[in-house]
mmCIF file of C-alpha atoms in Angstrom:
data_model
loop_
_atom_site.group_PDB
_atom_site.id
_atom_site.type_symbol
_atom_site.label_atom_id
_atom_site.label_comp_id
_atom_site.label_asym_id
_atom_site.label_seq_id
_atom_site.Cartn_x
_atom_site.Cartn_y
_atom_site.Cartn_z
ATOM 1 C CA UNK A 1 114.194 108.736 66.694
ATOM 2 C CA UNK A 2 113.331 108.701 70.237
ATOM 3 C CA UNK A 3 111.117 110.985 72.276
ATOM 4 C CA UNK A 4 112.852 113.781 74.302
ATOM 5 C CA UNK A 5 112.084 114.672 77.553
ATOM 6 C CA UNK A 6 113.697 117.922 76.849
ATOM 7 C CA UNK A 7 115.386 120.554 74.339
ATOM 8 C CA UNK A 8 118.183 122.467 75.505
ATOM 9 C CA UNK A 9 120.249 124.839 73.816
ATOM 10 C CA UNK A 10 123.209 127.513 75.174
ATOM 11 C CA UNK A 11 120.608 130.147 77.173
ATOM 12 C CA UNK A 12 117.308 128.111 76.587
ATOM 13 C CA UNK A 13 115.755 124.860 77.826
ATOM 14 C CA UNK A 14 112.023 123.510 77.264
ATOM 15 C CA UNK A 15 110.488 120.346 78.334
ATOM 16 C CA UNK A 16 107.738 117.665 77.283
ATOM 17 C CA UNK A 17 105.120 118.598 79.987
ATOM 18 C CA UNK A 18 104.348 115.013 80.693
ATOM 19 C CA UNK A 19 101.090 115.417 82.619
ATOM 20 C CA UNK A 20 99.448 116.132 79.253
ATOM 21 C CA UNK A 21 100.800 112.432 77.110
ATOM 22 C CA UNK A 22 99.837 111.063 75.302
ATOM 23 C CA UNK A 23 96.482 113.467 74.975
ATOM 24 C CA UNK A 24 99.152 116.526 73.478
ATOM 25 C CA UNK A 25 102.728 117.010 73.361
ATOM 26 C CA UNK A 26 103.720 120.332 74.752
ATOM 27 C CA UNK A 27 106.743 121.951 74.994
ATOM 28 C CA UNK A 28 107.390 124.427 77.986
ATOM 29 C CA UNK A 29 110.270 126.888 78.777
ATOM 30 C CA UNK A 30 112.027 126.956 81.553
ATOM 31 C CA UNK A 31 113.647 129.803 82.601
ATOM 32 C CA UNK A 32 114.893 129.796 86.257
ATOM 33 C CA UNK A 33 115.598 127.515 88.995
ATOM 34 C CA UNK A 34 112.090 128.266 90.386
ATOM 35 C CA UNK A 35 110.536 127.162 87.269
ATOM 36 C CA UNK A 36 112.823 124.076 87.297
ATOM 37 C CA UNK A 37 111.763 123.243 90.756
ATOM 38 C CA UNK A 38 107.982 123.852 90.088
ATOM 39 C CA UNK A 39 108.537 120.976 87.185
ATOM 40 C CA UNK A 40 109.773 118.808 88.998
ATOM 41 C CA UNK A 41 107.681 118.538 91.833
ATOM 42 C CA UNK A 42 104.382 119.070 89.831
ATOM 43 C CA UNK A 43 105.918 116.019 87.596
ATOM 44 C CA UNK A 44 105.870 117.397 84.665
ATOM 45 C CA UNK A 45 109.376 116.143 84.404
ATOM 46 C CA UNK A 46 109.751 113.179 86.025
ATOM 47 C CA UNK A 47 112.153 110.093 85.879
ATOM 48 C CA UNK A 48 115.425 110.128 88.406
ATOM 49 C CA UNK A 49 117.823 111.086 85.723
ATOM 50 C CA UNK A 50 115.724 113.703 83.985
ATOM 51 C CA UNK A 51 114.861 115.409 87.370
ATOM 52 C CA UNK A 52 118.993 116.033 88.129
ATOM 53 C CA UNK A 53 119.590 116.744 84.583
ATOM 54 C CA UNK A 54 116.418 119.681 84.088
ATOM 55 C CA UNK A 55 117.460 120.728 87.673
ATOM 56 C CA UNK A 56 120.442 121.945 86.784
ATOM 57 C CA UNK A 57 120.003 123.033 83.702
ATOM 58 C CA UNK A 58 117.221 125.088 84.729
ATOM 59 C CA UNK A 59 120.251 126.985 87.138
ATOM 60 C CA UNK A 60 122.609 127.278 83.701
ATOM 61 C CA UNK A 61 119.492 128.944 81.998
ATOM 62 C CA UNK A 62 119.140 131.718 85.170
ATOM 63 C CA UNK A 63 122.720 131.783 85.062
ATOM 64 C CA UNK A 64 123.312 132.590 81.120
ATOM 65 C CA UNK A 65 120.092 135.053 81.437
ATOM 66 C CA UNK A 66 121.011 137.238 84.229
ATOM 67 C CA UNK A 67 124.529 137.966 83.248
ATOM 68 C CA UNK A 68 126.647 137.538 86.285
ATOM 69 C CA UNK A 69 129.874 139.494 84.776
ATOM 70 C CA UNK A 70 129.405 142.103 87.575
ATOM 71 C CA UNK A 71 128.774 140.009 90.828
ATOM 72 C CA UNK A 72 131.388 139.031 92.969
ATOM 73 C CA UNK A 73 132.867 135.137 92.959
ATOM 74 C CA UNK A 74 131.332 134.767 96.827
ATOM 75 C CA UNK A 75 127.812 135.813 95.816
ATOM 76 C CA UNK A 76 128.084 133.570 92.503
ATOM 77 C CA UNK A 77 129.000 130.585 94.951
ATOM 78 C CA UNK A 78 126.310 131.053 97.386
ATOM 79 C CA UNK A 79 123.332 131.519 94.791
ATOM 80 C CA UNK A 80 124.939 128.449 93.358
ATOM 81 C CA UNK A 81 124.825 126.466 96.650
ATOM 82 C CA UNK A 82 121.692 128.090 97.841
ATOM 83 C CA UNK A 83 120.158 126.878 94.540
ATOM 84 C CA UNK A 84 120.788 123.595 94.211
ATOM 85 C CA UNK A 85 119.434 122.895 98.262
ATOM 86 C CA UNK A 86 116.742 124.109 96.420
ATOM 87 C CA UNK A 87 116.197 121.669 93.630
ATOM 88 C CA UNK A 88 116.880 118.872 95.859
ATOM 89 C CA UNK A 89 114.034 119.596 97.777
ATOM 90 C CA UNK A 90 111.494 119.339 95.044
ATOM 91 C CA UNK A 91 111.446 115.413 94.747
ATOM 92 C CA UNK A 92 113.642 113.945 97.995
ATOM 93 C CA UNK A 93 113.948 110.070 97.216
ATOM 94 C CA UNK A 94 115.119 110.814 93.808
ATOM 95 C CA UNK A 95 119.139 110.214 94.820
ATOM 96 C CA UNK A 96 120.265 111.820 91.218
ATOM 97 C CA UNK A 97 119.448 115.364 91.976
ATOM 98 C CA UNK A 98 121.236 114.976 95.241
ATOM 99 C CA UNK A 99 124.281 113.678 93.746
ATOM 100 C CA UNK A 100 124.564 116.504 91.305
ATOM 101 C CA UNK A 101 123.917 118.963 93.671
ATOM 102 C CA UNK A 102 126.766 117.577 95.907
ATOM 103 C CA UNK A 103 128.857 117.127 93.099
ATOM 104 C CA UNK A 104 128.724 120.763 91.550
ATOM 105 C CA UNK A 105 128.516 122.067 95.076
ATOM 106 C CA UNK A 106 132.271 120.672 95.469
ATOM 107 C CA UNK A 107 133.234 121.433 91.547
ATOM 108 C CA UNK A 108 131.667 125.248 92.844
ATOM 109 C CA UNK A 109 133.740 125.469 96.150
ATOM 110 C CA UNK A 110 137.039 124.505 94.716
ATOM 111 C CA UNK A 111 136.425 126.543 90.960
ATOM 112 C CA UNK A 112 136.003 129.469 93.081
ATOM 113 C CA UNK A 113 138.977 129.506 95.440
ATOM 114 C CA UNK A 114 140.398 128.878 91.872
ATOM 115 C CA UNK A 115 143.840 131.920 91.257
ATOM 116 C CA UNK A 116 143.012 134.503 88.986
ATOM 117 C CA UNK A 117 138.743 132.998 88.759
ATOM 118 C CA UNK A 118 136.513 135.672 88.107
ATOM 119 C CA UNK A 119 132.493 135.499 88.381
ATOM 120 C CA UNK A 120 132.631 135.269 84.408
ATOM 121 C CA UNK A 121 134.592 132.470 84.687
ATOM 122 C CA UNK A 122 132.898 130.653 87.352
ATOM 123 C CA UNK A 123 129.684 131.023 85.733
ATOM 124 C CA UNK A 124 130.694 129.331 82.182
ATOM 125 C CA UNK A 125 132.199 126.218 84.096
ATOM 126 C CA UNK A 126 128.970 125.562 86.338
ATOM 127 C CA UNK A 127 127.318 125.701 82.892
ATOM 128 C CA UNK A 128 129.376 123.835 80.982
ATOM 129 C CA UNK A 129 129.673 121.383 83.590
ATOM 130 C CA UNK A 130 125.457 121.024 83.636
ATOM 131 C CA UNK A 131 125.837 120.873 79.764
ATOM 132 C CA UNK A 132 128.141 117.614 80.121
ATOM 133 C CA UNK A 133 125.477 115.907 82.607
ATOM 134 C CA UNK A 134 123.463 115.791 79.073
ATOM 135 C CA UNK A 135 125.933 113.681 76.851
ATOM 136 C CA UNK A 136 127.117 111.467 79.782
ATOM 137 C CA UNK A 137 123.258 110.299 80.831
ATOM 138 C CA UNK A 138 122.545 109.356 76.757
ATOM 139 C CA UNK A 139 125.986 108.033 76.961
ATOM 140 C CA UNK A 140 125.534 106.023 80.503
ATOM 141 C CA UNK A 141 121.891 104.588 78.896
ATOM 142 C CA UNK A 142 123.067 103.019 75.695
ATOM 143 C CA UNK A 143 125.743 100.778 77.883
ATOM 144 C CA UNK A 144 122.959 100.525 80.068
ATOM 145 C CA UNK A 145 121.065 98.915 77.200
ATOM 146 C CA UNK A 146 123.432 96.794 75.824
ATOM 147 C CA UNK A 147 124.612 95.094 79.536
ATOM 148 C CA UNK A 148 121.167 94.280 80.354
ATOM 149 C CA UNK A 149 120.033 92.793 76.660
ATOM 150 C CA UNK A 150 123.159 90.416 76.973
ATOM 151 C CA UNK A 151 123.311 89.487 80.145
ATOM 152 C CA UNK A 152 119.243 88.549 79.927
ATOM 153 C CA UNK A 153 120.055 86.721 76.525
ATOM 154 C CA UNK A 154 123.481 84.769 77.863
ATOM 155 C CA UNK A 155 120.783 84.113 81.146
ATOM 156 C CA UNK A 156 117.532 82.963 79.632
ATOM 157 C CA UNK A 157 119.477 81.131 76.267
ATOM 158 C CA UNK A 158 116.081 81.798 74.497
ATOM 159 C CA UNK A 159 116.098 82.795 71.165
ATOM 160 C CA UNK A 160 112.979 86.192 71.593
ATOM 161 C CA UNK A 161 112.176 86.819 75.050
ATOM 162 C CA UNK A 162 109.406 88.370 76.826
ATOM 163 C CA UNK A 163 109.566 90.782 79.132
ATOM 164 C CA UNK A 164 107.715 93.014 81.677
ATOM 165 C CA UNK A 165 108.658 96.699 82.843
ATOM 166 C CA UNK A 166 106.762 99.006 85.140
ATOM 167 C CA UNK A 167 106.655 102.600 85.530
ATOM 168 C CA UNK A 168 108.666 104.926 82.399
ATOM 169 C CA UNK A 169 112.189 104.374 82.450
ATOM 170 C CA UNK A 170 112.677 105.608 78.834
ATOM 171 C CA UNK A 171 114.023 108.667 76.635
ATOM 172 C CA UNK A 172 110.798 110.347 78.795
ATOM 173 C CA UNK A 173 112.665 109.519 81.953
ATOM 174 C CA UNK A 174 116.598 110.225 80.937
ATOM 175 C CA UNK A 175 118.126 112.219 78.573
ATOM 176 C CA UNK A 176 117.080 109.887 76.095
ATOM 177 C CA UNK A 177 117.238 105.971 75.440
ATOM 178 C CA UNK A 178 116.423 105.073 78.790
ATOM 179 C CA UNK A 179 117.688 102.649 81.836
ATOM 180 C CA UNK A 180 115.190 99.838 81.832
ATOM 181 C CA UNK A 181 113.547 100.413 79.380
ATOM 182 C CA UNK A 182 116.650 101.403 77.022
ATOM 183 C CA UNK A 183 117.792 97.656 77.756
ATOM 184 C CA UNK A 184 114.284 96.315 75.558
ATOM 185 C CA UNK A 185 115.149 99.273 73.223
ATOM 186 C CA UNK A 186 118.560 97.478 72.578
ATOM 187 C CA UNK A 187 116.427 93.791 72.749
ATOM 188 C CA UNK A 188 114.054 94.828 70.163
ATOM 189 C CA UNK A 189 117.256 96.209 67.916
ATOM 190 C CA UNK A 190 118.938 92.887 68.613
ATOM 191 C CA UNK A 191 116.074 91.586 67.146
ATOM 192 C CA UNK A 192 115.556 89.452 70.324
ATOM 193 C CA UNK A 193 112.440 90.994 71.714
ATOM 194 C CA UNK A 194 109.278 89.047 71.067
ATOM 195 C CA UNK A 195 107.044 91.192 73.381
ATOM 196 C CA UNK A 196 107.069 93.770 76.343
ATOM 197 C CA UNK A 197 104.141 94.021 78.574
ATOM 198 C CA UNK A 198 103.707 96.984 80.848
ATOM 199 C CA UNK A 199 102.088 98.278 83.897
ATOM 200 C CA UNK A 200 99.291 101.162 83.683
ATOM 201 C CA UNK A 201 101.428 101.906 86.677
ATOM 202 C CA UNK A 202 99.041 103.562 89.247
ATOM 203 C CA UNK A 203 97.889 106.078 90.404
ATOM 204 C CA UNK A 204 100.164 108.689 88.621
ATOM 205 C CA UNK A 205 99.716 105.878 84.998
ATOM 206 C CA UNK A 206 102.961 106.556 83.768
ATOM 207 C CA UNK A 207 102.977 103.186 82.147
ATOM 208 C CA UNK A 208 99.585 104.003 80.843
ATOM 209 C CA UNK A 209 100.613 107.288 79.555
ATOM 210 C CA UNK A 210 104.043 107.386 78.690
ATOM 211 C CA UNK A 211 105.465 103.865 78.286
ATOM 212 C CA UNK A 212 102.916 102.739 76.037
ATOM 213 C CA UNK A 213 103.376 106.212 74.065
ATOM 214 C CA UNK A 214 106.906 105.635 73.755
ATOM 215 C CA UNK A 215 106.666 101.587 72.568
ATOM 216 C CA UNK A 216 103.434 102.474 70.633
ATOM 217 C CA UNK A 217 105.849 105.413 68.943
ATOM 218 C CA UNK A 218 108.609 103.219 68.098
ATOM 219 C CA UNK A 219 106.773 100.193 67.044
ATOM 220 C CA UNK A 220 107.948 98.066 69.699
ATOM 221 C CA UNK A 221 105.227 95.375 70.174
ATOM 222 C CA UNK A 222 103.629 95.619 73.360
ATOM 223 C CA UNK A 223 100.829 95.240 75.539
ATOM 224 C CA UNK A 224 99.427 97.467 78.654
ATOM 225 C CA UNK A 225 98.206 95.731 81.778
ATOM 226 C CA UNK A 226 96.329 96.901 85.045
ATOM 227 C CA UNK A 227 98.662 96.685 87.976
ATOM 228 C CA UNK A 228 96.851 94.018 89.387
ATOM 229 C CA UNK A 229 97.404 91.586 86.564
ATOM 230 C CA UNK A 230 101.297 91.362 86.675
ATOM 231 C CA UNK A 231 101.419 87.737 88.693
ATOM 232 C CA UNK A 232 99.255 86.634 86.015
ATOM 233 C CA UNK A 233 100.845 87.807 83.335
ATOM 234 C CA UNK A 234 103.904 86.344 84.527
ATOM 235 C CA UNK A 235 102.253 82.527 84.961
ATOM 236 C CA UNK A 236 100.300 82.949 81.636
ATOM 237 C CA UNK A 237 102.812 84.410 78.671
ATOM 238 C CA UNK A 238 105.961 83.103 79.639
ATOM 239 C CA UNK A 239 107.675 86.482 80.730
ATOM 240 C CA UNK A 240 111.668 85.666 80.534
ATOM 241 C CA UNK A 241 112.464 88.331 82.509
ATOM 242 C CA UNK A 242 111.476 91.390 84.938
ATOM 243 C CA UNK A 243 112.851 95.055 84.060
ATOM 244 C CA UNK A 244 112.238 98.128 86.212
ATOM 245 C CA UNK A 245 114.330 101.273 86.970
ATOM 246 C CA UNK A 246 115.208 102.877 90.597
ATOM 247 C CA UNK A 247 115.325 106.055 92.037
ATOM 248 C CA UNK A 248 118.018 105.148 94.655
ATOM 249 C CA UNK A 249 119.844 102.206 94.727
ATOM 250 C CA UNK A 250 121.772 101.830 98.603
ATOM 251 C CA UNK A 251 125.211 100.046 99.335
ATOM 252 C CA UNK A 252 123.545 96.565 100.223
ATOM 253 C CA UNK A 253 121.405 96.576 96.846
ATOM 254 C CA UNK A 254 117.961 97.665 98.655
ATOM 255 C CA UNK A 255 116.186 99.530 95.983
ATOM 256 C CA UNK A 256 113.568 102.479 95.971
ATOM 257 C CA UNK A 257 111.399 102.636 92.644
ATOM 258 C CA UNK A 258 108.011 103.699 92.177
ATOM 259 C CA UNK A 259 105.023 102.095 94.215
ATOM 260 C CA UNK A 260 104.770 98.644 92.926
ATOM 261 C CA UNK A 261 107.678 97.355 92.083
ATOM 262 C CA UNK A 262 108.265 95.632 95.641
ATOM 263 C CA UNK A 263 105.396 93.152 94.832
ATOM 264 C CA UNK A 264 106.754 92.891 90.960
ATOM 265 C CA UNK A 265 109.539 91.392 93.095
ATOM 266 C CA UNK A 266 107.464 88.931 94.686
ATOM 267 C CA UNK A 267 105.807 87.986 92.047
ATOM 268 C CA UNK A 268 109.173 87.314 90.276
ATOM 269 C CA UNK A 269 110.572 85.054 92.709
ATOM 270 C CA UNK A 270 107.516 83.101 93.010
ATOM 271 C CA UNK A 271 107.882 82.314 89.280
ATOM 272 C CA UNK A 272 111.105 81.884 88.891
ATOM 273 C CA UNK A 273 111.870 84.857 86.696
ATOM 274 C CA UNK A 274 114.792 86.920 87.289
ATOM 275 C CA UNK A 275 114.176 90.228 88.556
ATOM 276 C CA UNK A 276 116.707 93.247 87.164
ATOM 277 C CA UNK A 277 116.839 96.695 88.352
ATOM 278 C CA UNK A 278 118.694 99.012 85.494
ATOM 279 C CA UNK A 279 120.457 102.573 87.281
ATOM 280 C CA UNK A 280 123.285 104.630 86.138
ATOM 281 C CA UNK A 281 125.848 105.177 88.898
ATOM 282 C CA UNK A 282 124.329 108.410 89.731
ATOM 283 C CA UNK A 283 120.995 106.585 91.031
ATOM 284 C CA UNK A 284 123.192 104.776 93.338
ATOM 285 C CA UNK A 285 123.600 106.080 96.950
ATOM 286 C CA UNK A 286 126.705 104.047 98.839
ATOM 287 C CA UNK A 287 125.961 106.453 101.993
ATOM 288 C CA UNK A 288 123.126 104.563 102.670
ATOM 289 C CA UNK A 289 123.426 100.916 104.237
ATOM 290 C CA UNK A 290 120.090 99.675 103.750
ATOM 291 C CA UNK A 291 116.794 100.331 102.496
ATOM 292 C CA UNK A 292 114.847 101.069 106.012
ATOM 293 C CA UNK A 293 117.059 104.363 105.548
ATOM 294 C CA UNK A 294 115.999 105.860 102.352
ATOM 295 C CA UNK A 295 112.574 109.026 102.777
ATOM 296 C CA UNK A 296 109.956 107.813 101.081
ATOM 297 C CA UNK A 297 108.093 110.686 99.504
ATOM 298 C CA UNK A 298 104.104 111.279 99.623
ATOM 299 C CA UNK A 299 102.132 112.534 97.270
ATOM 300 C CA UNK A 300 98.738 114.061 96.988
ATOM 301 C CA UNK A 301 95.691 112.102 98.144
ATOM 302 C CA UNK A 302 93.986 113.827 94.639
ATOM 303 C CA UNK A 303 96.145 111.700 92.719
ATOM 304 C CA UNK A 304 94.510 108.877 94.022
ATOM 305 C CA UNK A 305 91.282 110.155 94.545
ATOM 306 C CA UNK A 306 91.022 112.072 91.095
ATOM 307 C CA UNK A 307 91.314 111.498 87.704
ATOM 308 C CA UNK A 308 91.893 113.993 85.126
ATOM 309 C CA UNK A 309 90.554 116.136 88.318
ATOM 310 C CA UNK A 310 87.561 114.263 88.499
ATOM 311 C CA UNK A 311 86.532 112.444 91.990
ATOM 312 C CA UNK A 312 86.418 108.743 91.736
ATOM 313 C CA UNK A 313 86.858 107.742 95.076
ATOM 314 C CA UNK A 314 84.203 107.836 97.822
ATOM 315 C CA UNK A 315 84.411 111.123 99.665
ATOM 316 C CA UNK A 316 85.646 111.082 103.672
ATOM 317 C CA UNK A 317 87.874 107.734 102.761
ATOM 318 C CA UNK A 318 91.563 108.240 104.051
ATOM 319 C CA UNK A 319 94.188 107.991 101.384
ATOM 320 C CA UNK A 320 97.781 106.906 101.643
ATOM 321 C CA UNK A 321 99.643 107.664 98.843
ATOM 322 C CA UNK A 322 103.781 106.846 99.121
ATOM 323 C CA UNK A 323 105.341 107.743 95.329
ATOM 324 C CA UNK A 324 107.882 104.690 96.031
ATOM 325 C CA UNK A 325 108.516 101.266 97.505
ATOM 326 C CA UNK A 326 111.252 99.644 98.609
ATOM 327 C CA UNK A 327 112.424 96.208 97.276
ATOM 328 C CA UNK A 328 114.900 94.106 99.128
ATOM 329 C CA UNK A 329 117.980 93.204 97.761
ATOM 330 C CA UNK A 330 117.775 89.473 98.103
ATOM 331 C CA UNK A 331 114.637 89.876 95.430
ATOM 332 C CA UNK A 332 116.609 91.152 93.003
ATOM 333 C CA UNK A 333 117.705 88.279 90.951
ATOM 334 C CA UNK A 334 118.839 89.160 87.620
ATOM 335 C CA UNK A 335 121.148 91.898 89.314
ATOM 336 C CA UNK A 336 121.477 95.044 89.032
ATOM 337 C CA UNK A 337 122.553 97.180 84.850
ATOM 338 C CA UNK A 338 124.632 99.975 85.469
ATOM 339 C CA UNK A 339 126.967 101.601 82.990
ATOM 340 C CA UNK A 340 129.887 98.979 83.996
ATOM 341 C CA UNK A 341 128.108 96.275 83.691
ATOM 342 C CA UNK A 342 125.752 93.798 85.635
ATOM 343 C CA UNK A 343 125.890 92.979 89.417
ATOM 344 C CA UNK A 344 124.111 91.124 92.091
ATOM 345 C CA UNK A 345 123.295 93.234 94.512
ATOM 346 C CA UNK A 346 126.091 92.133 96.989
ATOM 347 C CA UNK A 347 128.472 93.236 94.079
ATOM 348 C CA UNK A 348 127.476 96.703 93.435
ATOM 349 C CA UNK A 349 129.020 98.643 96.434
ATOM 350 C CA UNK A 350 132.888 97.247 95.667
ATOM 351 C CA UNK A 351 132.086 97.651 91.791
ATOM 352 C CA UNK A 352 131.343 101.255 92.427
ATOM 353 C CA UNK A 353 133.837 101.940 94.801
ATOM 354 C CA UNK A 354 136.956 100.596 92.165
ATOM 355 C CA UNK A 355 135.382 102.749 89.125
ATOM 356 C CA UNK A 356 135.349 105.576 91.588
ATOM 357 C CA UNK A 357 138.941 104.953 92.477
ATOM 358 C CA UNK A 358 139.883 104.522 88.924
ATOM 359 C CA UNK A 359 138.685 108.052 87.957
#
């Protein structure tokens, strides 16, 4: 059984403060869009998919709890709009929470012009339509999985591969399964995997602290590396490929992940080793043309300074601390795993744009 970033139920959604893996697993409710927001932006929930999904559910949870029988439709609406700005603001590079938010907005606006809607009404179909975001994202992962296992395997024509990830791009980072690393979930089931080696993934560690507690807790074999060791890695144990997850894929294939995937890139090419970036449509962002467009966020100089809230770092030195890179879309080599399949970069934006027709 995989790890889950959260539990929801009708009324009532918790999730795995992450801050505190692989030390203790803790539970935590959330009860309002406040809360919601707080959790995201402290990163307690963290992962592209994960933030739009606990965003939004943390608005169904305020919405089941206060009861909106009596308000009017037009005040329903607006705390629904007003709300999701809201979330959106908590992590801005993050492209999924900004999707949903765009997309309920326009599923809100056109449910409440709706004949004969009440506020009753209107609040059970923004819930059940944040319920559904749940099923779709495990859904979206496990094609995820499979696409990127076979199209590495048909690739590479090795009989085990090895491969490298960076970051957490598991069940801790989705709704469960997981985008990059859901595709060496589906490897190791395959029985194709002969080793994964990841990233301690600085300063925030999330490879440290949550990959390795996720491949440690389902026996995958693996092996954690400082940052700094990747390009050797790659020369020395015969890596067959590169996987890594994004946070906003634009229409020409640029790619925002966290800090440290751009040189992964590098690193790749040098080597010969394809490069794939695994994203659900929903990470995708067609508005944008190119990477030089996308806010990078910034993040507390203590989380570079600090550890565990102890200083490490020599007091009066200036810290720079961007959450994300950017990696070009001519690095990407293996192409890119979404839900319909695999795609080089100069692929993606018409692939996209037929499914989206289609629907």
């Amino acid at each position: 059984m995989s790890l889950e970033a959260l539990r929801y139920r009708r009324g009532s959604l918790q999730i795995l403060n992450q801050l505190l893996l692989p030390q203790q697993s803790l539970y935590e409710d959330i009860s309002d869009v406040r809360q919601g927001w707080e959790a995201i932006r402290a990163m307690k929930v963290r992962g592209a998919p994960a933030i739009a999904i606990v965003g939004c559910l943390s608005l169904a949870v305020e919405l089941h709890s206060k009861g909106n029988a009596e308000a009017s439709v037009s005040k329903l609406e607006s705390f629904v709009l007003e709300s999701l700005d809201y979330l959106v603001s908590a992590r801005p590079t993050a492209v999924n929470m900004a999707q949903a938010a765009q997309e309920l907005g326009r599923f809100v606006r056109q449910e409440a012009k709706r004949e004969g809607v009440t506020a009753e009404s209107l609040q059970e179909s923004v819930i059940s339509w944040a319920e559904a975001m749940l099923d779709k994202d495990l859904k979206d992962n496990r094609s995820i999985g499979e696409h990127g296992a076979r199209h590495l395997l048909r690739r590479v024509g090795q009989d085990k591969v090895v491969v490298l990830t960076h970051c957490n791009t598991g069940s801790l980072a989705t709704a469960g399964y997981g985008t990059a690393l859901g595709i060496i979930r589906s490897l190791h089931a395959l029985g194709r995997l002969e080793h994964v080696y990841c990233t301690e993934t600085r300063p925030y560690n999330q490879g440290a602290r949550l990959t390795a507690y996720e491949l440690v807790y389902e026996q995958v074999p693996a092996t954690l590396i400082a940052d700094s060791m990747a390009s050797m890695t790659m020369k020395e144990k015969k890596v067959s490929a590169v996987f890594v997850g994004a946070d906003r894929v634009v229409a020409n294939g640029d790619t925002a992940n966290k800090v440290g995937t751009y040189q992964l890139a590098i690193a790749a090419k040098h080597h010969g080793i394809p490069f794939y970036v695994a994203a659900p449509r929903t990470s995708c962002d067609l508005s944008l043309q190119h990477g030089g467009q996308i806010a990078i966020e910034e993040r507390p100089s203590q989380e570079l300074t600090d550890i565990n809230g102890v200083r490490v770092a020599a007091p009066g030195i200036g810290v720079w601390n961007p959450a994300f890179d950017v990696t070009p879309h001519d690095l990407i080599t293996g192409g890119i795993v979404t839900e319909l399949g695999v795609f080089a970069p100069a692929e993606l934006q018409a692939a996209l744009t037929r499914a989206e027709s289609q629907v």
